[in-house]
Short mmCIF file of C-alpha atoms in Angstrom, two decimals:
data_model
loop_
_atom_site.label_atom_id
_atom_site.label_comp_id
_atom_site.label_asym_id
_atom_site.label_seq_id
_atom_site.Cartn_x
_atom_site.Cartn_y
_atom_site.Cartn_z
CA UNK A 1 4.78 44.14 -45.65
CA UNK A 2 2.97 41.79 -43.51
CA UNK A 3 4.25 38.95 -44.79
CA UNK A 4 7.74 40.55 -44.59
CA UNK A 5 6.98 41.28 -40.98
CA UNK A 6 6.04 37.85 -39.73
CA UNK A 7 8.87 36.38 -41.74
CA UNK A 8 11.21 38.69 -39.65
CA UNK A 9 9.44 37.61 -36.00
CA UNK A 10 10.36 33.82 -37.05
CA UNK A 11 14.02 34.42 -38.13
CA UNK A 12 14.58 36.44 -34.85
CA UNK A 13 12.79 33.77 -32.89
CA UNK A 14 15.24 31.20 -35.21
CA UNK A 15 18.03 33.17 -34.18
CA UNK A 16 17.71 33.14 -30.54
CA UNK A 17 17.17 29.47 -30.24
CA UNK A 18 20.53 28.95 -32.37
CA UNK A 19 22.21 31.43 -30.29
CA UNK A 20 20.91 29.45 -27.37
CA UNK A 21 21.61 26.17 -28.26
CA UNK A 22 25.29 26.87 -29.24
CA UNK A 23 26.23 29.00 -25.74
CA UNK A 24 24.81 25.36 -23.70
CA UNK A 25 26.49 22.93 -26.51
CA UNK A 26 29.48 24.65 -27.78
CA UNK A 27 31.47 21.20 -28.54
CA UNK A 28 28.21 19.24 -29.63
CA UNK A 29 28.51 17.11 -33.07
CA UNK A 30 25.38 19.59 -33.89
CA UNK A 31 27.43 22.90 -33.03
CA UNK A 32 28.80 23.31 -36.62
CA UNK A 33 25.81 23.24 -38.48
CA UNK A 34 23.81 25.28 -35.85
CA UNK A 35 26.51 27.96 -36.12
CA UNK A 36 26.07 28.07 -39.93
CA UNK A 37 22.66 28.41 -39.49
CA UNK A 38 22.80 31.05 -37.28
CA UNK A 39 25.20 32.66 -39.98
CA UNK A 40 23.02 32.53 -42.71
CA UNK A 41 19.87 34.30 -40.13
CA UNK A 42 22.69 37.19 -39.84
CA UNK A 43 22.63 37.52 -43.39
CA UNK A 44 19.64 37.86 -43.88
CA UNK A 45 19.05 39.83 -41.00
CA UNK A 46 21.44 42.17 -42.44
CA UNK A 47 19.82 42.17 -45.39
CA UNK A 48 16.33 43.30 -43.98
CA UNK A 49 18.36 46.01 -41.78
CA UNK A 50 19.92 47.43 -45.05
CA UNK A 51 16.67 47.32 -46.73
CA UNK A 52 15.29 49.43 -44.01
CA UNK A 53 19.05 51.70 -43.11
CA UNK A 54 18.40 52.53 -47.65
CA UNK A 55 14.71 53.45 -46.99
CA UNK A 56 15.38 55.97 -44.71
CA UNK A 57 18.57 57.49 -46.77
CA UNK A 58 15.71 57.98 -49.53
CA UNK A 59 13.93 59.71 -47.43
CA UNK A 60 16.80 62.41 -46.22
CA UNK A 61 17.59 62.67 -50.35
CA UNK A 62 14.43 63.73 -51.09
CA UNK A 63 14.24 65.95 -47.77
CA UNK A 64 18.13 67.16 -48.79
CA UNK A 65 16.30 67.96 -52.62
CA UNK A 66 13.16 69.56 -51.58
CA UNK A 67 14.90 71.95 -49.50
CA UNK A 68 17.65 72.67 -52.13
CA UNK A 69 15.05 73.37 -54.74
CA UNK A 70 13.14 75.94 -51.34
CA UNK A 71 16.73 77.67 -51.10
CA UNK A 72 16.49 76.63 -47.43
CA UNK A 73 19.63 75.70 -45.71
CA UNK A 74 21.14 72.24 -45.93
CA UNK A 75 23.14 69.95 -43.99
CA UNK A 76 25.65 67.17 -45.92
CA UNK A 77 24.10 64.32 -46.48
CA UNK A 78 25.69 61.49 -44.69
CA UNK A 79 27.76 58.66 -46.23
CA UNK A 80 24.79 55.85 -47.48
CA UNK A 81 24.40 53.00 -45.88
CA UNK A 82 25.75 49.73 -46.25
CA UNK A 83 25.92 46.30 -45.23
CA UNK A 84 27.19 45.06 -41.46
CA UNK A 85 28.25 41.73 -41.70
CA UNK A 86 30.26 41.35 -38.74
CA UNK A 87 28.33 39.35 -36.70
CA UNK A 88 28.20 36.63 -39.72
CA UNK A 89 31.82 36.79 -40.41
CA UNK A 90 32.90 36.28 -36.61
CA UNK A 91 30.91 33.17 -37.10
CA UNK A 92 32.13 32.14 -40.17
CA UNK A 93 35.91 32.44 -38.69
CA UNK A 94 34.77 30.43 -35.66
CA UNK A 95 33.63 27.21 -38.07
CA UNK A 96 36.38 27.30 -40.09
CA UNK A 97 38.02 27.35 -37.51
CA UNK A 98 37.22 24.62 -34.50
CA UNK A 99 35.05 22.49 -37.27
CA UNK A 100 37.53 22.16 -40.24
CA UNK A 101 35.60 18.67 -41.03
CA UNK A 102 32.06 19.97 -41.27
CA UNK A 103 30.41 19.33 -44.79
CA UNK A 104 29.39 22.57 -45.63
CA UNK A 105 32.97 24.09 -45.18
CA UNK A 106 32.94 25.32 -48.83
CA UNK A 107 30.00 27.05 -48.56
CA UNK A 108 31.29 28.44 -45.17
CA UNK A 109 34.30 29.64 -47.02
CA UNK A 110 32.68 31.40 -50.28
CA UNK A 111 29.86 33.42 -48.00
CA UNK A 112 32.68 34.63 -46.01
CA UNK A 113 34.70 35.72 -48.94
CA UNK A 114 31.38 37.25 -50.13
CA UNK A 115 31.39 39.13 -47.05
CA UNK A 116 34.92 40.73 -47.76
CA UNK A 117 33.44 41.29 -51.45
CA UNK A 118 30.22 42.93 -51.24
CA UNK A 119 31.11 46.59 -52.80
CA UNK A 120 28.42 47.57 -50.07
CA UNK A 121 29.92 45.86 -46.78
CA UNK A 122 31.09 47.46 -44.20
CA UNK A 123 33.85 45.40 -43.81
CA UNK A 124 34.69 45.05 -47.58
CA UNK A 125 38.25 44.23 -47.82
CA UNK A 126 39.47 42.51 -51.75
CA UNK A 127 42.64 41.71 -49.96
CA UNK A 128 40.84 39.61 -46.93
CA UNK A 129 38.14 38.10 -50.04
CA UNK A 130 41.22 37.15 -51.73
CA UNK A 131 42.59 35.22 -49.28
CA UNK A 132 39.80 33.74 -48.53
CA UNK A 133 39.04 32.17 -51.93
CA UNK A 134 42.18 31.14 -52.47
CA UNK A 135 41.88 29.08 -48.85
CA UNK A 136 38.88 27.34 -50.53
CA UNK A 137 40.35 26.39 -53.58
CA UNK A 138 43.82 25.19 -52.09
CA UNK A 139 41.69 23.42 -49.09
CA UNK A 140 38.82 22.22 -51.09
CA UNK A 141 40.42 22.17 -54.88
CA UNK A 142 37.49 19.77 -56.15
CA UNK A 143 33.96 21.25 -54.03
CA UNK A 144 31.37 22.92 -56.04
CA UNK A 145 31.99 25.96 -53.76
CA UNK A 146 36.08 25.97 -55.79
CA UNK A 147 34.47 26.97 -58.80
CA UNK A 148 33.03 29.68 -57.15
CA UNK A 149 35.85 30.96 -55.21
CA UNK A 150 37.90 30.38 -58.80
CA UNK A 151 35.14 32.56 -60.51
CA UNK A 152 35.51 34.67 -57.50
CA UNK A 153 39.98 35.16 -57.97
CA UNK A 154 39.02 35.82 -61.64
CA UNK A 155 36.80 39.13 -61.01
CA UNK A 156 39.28 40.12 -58.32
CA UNK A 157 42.36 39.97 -60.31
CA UNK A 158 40.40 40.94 -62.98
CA UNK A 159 39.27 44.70 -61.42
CA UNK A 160 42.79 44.91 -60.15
CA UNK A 161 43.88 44.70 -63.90
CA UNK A 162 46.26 41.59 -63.49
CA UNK A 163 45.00 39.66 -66.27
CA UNK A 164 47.89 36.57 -65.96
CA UNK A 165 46.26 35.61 -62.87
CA UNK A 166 42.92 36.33 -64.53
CA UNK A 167 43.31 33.88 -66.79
CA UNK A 168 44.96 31.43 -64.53
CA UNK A 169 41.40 31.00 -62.61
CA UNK A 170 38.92 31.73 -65.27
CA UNK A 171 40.80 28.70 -66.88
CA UNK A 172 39.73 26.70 -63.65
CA UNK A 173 36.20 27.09 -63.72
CA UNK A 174 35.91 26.14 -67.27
CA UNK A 175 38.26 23.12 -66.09
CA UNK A 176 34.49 22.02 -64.09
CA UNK A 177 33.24 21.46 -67.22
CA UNK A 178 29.51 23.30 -68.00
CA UNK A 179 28.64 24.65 -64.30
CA UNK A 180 26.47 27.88 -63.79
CA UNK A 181 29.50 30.06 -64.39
CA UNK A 182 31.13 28.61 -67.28
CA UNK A 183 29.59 30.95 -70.22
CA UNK A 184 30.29 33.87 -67.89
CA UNK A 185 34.13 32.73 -67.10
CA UNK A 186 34.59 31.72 -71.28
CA UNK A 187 33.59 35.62 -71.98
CA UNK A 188 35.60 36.89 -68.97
CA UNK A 189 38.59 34.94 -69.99
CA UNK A 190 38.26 36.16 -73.51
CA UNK A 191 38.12 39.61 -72.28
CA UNK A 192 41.11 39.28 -69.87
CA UNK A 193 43.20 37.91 -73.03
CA UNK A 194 42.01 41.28 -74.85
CA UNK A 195 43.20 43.67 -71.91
CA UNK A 196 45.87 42.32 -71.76
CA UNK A 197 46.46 42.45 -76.08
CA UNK A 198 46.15 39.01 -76.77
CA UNK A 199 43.86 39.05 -79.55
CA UNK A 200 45.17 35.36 -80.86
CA UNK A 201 43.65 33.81 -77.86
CA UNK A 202 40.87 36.31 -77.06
CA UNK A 203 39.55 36.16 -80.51
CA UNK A 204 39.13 31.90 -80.02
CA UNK A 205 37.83 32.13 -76.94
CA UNK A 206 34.95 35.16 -78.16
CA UNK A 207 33.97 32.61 -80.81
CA UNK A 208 33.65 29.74 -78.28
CA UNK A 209 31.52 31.59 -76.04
CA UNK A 210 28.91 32.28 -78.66
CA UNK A 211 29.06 29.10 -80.61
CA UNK A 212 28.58 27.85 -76.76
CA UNK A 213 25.55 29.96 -76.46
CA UNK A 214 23.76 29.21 -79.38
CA UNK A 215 23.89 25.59 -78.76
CA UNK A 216 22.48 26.58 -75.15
CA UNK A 217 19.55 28.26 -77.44
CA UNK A 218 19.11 25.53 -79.57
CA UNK A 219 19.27 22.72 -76.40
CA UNK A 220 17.28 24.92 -74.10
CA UNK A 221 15.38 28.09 -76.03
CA UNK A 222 17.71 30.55 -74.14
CA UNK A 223 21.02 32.14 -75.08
CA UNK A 224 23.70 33.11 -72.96
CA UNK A 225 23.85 36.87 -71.81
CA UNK A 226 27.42 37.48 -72.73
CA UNK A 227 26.56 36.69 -76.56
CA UNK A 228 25.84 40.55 -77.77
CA UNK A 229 29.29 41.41 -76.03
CA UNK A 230 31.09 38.02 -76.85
CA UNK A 231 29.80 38.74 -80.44
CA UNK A 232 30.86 43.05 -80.02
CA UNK A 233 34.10 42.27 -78.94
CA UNK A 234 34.86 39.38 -81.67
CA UNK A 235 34.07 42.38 -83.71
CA UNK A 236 36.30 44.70 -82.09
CA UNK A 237 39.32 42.60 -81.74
CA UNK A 238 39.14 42.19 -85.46
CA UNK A 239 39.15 45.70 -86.21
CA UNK A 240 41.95 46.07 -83.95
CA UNK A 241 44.02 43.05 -85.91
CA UNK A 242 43.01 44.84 -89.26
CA UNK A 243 44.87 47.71 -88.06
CA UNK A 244 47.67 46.23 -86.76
CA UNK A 245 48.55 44.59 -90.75
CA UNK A 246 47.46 47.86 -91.81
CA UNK A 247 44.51 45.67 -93.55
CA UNK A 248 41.03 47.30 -94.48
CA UNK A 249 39.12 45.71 -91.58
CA UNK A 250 36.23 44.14 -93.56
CA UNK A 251 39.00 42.34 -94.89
CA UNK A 252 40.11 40.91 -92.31
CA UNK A 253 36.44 39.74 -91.13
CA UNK A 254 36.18 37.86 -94.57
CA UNK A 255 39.42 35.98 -93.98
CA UNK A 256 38.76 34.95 -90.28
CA UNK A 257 35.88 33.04 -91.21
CA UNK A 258 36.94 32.26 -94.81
CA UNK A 259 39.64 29.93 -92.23
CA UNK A 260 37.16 28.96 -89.38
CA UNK A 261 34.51 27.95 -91.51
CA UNK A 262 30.83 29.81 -92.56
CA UNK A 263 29.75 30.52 -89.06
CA UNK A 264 25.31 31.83 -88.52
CA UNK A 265 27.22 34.67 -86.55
CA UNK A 266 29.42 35.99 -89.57
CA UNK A 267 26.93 39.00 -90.71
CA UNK A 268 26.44 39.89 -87.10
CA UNK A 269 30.00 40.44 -86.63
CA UNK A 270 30.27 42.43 -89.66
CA UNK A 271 27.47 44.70 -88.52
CA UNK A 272 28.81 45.47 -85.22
CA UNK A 273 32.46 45.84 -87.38
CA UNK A 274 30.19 48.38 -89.44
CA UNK A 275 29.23 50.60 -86.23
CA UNK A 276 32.81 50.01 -84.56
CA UNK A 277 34.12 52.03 -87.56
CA UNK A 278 31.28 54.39 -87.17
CA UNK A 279 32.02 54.97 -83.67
CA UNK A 280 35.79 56.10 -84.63
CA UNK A 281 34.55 57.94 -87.54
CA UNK A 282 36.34 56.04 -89.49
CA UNK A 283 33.64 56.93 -92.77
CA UNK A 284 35.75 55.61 -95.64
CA UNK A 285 36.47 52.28 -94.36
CA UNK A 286 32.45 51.86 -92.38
CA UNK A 287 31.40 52.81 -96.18
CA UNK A 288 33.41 49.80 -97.80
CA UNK A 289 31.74 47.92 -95.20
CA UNK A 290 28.38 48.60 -96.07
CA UNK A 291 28.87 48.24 -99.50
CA UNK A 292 30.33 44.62 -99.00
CA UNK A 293 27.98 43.43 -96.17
CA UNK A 294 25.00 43.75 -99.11
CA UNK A 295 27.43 42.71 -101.75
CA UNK A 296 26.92 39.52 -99.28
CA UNK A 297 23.43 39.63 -98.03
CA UNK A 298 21.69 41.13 -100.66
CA UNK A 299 18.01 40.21 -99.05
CA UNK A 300 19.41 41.28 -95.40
CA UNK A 301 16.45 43.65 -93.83
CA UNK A 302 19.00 45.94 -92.69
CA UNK A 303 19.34 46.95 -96.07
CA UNK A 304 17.89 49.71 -96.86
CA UNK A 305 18.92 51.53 -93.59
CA UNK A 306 22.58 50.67 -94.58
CA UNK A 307 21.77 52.10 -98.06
CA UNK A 308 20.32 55.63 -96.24
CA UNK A 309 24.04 55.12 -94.32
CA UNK A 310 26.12 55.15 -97.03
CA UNK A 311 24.38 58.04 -98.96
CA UNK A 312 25.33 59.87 -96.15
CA UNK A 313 28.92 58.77 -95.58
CA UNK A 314 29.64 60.02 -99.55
CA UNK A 315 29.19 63.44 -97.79
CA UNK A 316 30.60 62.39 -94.88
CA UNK A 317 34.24 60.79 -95.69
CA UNK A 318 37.62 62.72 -96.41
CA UNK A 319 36.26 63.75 -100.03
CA UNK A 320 32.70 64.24 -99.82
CA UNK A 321 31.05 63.31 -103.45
CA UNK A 322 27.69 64.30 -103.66
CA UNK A 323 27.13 63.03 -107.04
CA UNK A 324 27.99 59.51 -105.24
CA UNK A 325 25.50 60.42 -102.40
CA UNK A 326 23.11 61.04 -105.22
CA UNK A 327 23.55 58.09 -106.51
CA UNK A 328 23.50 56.02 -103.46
CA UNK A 329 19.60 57.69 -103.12
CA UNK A 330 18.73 56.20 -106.49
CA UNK A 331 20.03 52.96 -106.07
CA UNK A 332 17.92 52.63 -102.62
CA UNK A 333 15.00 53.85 -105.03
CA UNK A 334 15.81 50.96 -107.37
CA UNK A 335 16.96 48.31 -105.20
CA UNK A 336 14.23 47.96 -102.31
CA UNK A 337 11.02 49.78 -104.59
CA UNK A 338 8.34 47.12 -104.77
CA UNK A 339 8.94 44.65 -107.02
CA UNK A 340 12.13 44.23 -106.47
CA UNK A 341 13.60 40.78 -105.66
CA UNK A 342 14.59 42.56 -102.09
CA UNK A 343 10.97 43.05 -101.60
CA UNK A 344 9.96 40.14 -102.51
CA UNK A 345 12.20 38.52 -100.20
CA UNK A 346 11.40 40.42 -97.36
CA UNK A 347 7.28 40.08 -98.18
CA UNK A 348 6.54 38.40 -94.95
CA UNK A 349 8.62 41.33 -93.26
CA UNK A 350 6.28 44.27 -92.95
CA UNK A 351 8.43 46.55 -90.53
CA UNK A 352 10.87 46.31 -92.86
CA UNK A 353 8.54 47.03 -96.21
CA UNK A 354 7.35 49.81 -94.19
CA UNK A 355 10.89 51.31 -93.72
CA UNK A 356 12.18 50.63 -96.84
CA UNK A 357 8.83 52.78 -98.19
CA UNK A 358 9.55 55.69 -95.89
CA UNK A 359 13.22 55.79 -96.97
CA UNK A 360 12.11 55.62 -100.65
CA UNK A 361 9.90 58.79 -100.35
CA UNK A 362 12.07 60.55 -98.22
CA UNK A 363 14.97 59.99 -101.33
CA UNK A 364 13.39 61.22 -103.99
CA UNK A 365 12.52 64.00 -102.49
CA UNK A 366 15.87 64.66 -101.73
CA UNK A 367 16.89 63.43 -105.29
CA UNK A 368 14.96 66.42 -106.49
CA UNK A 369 16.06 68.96 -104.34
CA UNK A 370 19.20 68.15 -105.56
CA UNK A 371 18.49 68.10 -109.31
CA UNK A 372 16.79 71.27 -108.79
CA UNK A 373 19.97 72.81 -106.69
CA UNK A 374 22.10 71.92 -109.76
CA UNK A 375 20.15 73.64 -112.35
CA UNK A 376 19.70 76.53 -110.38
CA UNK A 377 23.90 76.71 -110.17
CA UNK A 378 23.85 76.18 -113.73
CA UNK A 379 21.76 78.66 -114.88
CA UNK A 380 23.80 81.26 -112.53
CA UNK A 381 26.99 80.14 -113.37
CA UNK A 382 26.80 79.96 -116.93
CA UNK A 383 24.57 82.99 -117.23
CA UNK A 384 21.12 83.12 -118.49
CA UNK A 385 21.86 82.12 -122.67
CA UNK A 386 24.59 79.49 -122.23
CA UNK A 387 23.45 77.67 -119.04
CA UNK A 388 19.73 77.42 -119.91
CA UNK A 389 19.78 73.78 -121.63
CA UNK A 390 22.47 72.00 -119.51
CA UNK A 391 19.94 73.57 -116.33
CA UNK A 392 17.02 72.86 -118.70
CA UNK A 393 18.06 68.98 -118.57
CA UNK A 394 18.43 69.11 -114.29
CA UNK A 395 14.78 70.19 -114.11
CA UNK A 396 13.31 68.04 -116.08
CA UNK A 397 15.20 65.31 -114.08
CA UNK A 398 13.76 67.13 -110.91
CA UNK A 399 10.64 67.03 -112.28
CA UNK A 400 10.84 63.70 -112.26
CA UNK A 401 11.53 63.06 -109.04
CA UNK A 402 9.16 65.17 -107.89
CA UNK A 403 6.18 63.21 -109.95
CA UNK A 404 7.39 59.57 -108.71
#
């Protein structure tokens, strides 16, 4: 707070001198960087009077709680606070303005479109930010500040849900080659060509956007942060052309990269194809999927919690078969036991060892409730002569469950 404190006596002392300097030399060859200087000091001077405006409005929340929880009487709370930037902006306007040469002009331009932006201004305006952006990229078409007024158009058009224009200048910043927007504008543009059901050109674009990132991981140890929803949506757009050819979708998933080419990505796609299905409880296709993905990646860790999935999607789907589900829980007994090449291959893996172990126990124990559920119905159905040996056999085999 200190700090904070002494940083604030030396902007406002900043300020002054600006403020000074520009009323005795408003024409100087100095003028227009002074004034955006003393533009920025506004912004941040905003900033520190927001910080302290949202302080406060904590403060009457809590007050507004404690007495609702007392049953004492409460006034509205007020609107919240938000950000006054129209000391800034009247600046910004002025250089644009009377200095349409000065260096910094881009810059200029994008903070005052940020201005209009800001969810939290107080003179937010999309129309105004709009306009403003697009001055910077028809004025300056080739500063580093257009391919943030281009990223800028994209969002706007974007949240106003006119995805042709969208595309138009999420297209532009990728034109700029790899800047700090492009994996950012490569998943937005994918997503704009999915609103607006274009999967043949969203799908490319989702697969572009996390090839991209996994060469970003493998140049510089970091992925991008749109991969899990480039990678979700590649998923989902699939799905979505799988029901369009009235195609089973896991299908469709094996064909796509059967034509692009093996891809490291192709089982993580499937698995978030598995849970898309599971989301729409859709249990007889998400259990053909399951079966497949370990027809395919037989050693996957994932394994035996896909096995526990599908025992319970037999009981799940149209026509529940619980001898299937019964089934399913011995061949996750058989399949991931120790011993097995599974566990062999997942040795070095002792989370998964450790689940795989919990979901064998919990099985048989389920295997033999079963068993044992099955000879009791025999023995009733049949009545106590006839049904005693077929229920005779379903003990025994509960008994065996039971012992291992």
């Amino acid at each position: 707070a200190e700090k904070e404190a002494e940083e604030r006596i030396q902007r406002l002392e900043a300020i002054a001198q600006h403020e000074e300097f520009i009323r005795k030399y408003p024409d100087s060859h100095y003028t227009a960087h002074r004034i955006f200087r003393l533009a920025n000091l506004y912004l941040d001077e905003t900033e520190y009077a927001f910080a302290e405006a949202n302080a406060a409005y904590r403060d009457l929340e809590e007050e507004f709680d404690r007495k609702l929880d007392a049953g004492e009487p409460v006034d509205a709370l007020p609107e919240p606070p938000g950000r006054d930037y129209s000391r800034a902006i009247a600046l910004m306007q002025d250089l644009i303005e009377r200095f349409p040469d000065y260096h910094h002009l881009g810059a200029t331009y994008y903070l005052l479109g940020y201005c209009y932006w800001d969810e939290l201004s107080a003179q937010q305006d999309d129309g105004l930010a709009m306009g403003t952006y697009q001055e910077l990229v028809r004025r300056l078409p080739d500063s580093e500040y257009a391919v943030n007024g281009h990223f800028a158009l994209g969002e706007i058009y974007f949240n106003e849900l006119e995805f042709e224009m969208a595309i138009h200048h999420y297209s532009k910043v990728l034109e700029f080659g790899q800047t700090s927007h492009f994996d950012r504008a490569l998943y937005k543009l994918a997503w704009a060509f999915y609103r607006g059901d274009d999967l043949g050109n969203a799908i490319p674009r989702f697969v572009e956007l996390i090839d991209y990132s996994d060469q970003m991981l493998t140049e510089g140890g970091k992925e991008s942060d749109m991969r899990p929803e480039a990678v979700r949506y590649l998923a989902i757009s699939l799905v979505d052309q799988a029901d369009d050819a009235e195609r089973p979708p896991i299908q469709r998933v094996e064909e796509y990269f059967a034509n692009v080419g093996d891809k490291p990505y192709q089982y993580d796609v499937m698995v978030q194809v598995d849970d898309v299905l599971s989301q729409q409880a859709r249990y007889d296709e998400e259990l053909a999927t399951l079966i497949r993905i370990q027809e395919l990646y037989p050693n996957s860790p994932d394994n035996p919690e896909f096995q526990r999935r599908i025992m319970a999607l037999h009981v799940s789907k149209d026509n529940p078969d619980v001898d299937a589900s019964v089934a399913a829980r011995i061949e996750l007994v058989e399949r991931f036991k120790e011993g097995t090449p599974w566990w062999e291959a997942n040795k070095n893996n002792p989370d998964a060892l450790r689940l795989a172990s919990q979901y064998i126990e919990e099985s048989l124990g389920d295997v033999a409730k079963v068993y044992h559920a099955n000879a009791q119905a025999m023995f009733s159905a049949a009545g106590e002569v006839r049904g005693a040996e077929p229920a005779r056999s379903e003990y025994i085999r509960a008994a065996e469950a039971y012992q291992d």
